Amino acid sequence: MTKHTTKGRLLLLACLILTLPSLGQGLLTTYEKSDHQETSTYQEGIAFYKALAEKYPEVRMIEEGPTDSGYPLHVVLISKSRDFDIQQLKKDGKAIFLINNAIHPGEPDGVEASQLLARDLLENKKLNKLLDNTVIAIIPFYNIGGALNRNSNSRVNQNGPKEYGFRGNARNFDLNRDFIKTDTRNAHSFTELFQELDPDVFVDTHVSNGADYQYISTTIPTQNDKLGGPLAEFMKSEVLPYHFAYMKKAGTEMTPYVNIWGMSTPDMGYSEFIDLPRYSSGYTTLFHTLGFMSETHMLKTFEQRVQATYNYLLGLMTFTNDKAKEIVKLRNETKEQVANQKEFVVSWKLNDEVCDSIVFKGYEAERPISEITGQVRLKYDRSKPYAKKIAYYNHYEPDVTVTKPDYYVIPKGQWPIIERLKWNHIEMEEVESAKEITVEVYHIKSYKTRQQAYEGHYPHYDVELETKKETVHLEPGDVLVPVDQWRNRYIVETLEPQASDSFFNWNFFDTILQRKEGFSAYVFEDLALDILKQHPEIKEALEERKKSDEEFARNGYAQLMFIYEHSAHNEKAYMRYPVYRFSK
């Protein structure tokens, strides 16, 4: 393969991109046949890839698993060697590049860009070289139910195409919130696929809402502090500078995702979006994949947005092919480090006292009085473009850090948790015979809960814990999860209750938050008196509480409840987290 300088390669590929309409005329997409006004239906998109696979032995389309729509999740593999054995390809040093499209089918730019790119990689000799060190995997439509639910109205602020799909899936889930809780068949099938591929680079394609500005494209690379380690330094010093430069030379300059809402405007500055594990790139980061979300601007034309997405993918693909060995090596080193890592950050907070500055190309904002509401509204004046430095807050710091145990202990009755661990290829050991062990047990001291439904849940947050040493009885079939795996981040960030997207916060353990038994005061009163006589320490604690809490002292039922909670009659399961920590 001919070697080029980075600058020369950027210029070469920018020229190739500008001549896109002349590339690959063998198979035309719906987008091309409609003069860039329409996006493929689900049936048209699958038919395109089937035709591509029939024409090129380098292409294979696979049905990976079911989705809520009743249709299977497809993945299209493009392998120059015509070998589709992922494990063998990894042994050969190939990098795996996974593209996810139509997670929000009303944002179809990636659907079209991926079809164009897949074809051009096969039909254009110069672009074909990008397959020398890289295997491409494309999910044509992730949210198939949403893709089938076509309309022209739901993306009210978006400029084309003529028709598009809907954000919610067949059960009205937003799939870009489902990567941890895995409520949908889509997420289950994606999880299985992702773990089989173990991709080195991942891109999820989107169209952005929000402010108005000059850029066609914005980007969400996985948050750097959260990524951590040598991969974070590599992302910061090599991947992002290359990608930003590439997009600028290609004529589709981009900026960090414009993370503002309401009456705020970009010139006020904004913070970096933090992709929690519920989101696609946040989930993939748990497995040390370089994750990205492309975000084109809703107000630009569909043609401009597809072109920008094409460039976005091609730029990252070029970098991945050139740096395949280094990316694979860094990921392997990171996997080894994480397997031996002792402490894990499970919650992050923005440091709003430290910021970088970026040159932002926007439009001046006005705030006239609305003719509808009579109140101040926001309006951008495109006749007044600007380019000026703004504050960009992109530093996050640990909020909650935990030390890992040697094992997490999960009773077999918690099968939804065990099931999800299995889907993510987490190694586990089953208890073979009954035994007793001493473990750390979390007791939930307090928590807060969202008051509005959010993706089928009422998530918790701000969890406070009390840790106690207790002896527990294990039964055959209970599970021990060793925390010495390269997938440790997933293990810790789902099983630790204080983690932002823990299974606890996603309501998997809400049954422990409600008492199943209680007492009738008129019956318990006499028993409570006996308890106080037999346990002077409870009586002493009761009197102290009455002295320090006037409201408690006036509440007879609360005092009986205090005695009940401190007695042998209190149910053990209440507020007791049923996943234990065990260290030898």
Coordinates of C-alpha atoms in Angstrom, one line a residue, residues 429-435 475-478:
E429 CA -19.1 -19.3 38.8
E430 CA -22.1 -21.2 40.1
V431 CA -22.2 -22.3 43.7
E432 CA -22.2 -26.1 43.8
S433 CA -23.1 -26.9 47.4
A434 CA -24.8 -25.0 50.2
K435 CA -22.4 -22.9 52.3
E475 CA -27.6 -22.3 47.8
P476 CA -26.5 -24.3 44.8
G477 CA -27.1 -22.2 41.7
D478 CA -26.3 -18.9 43.3

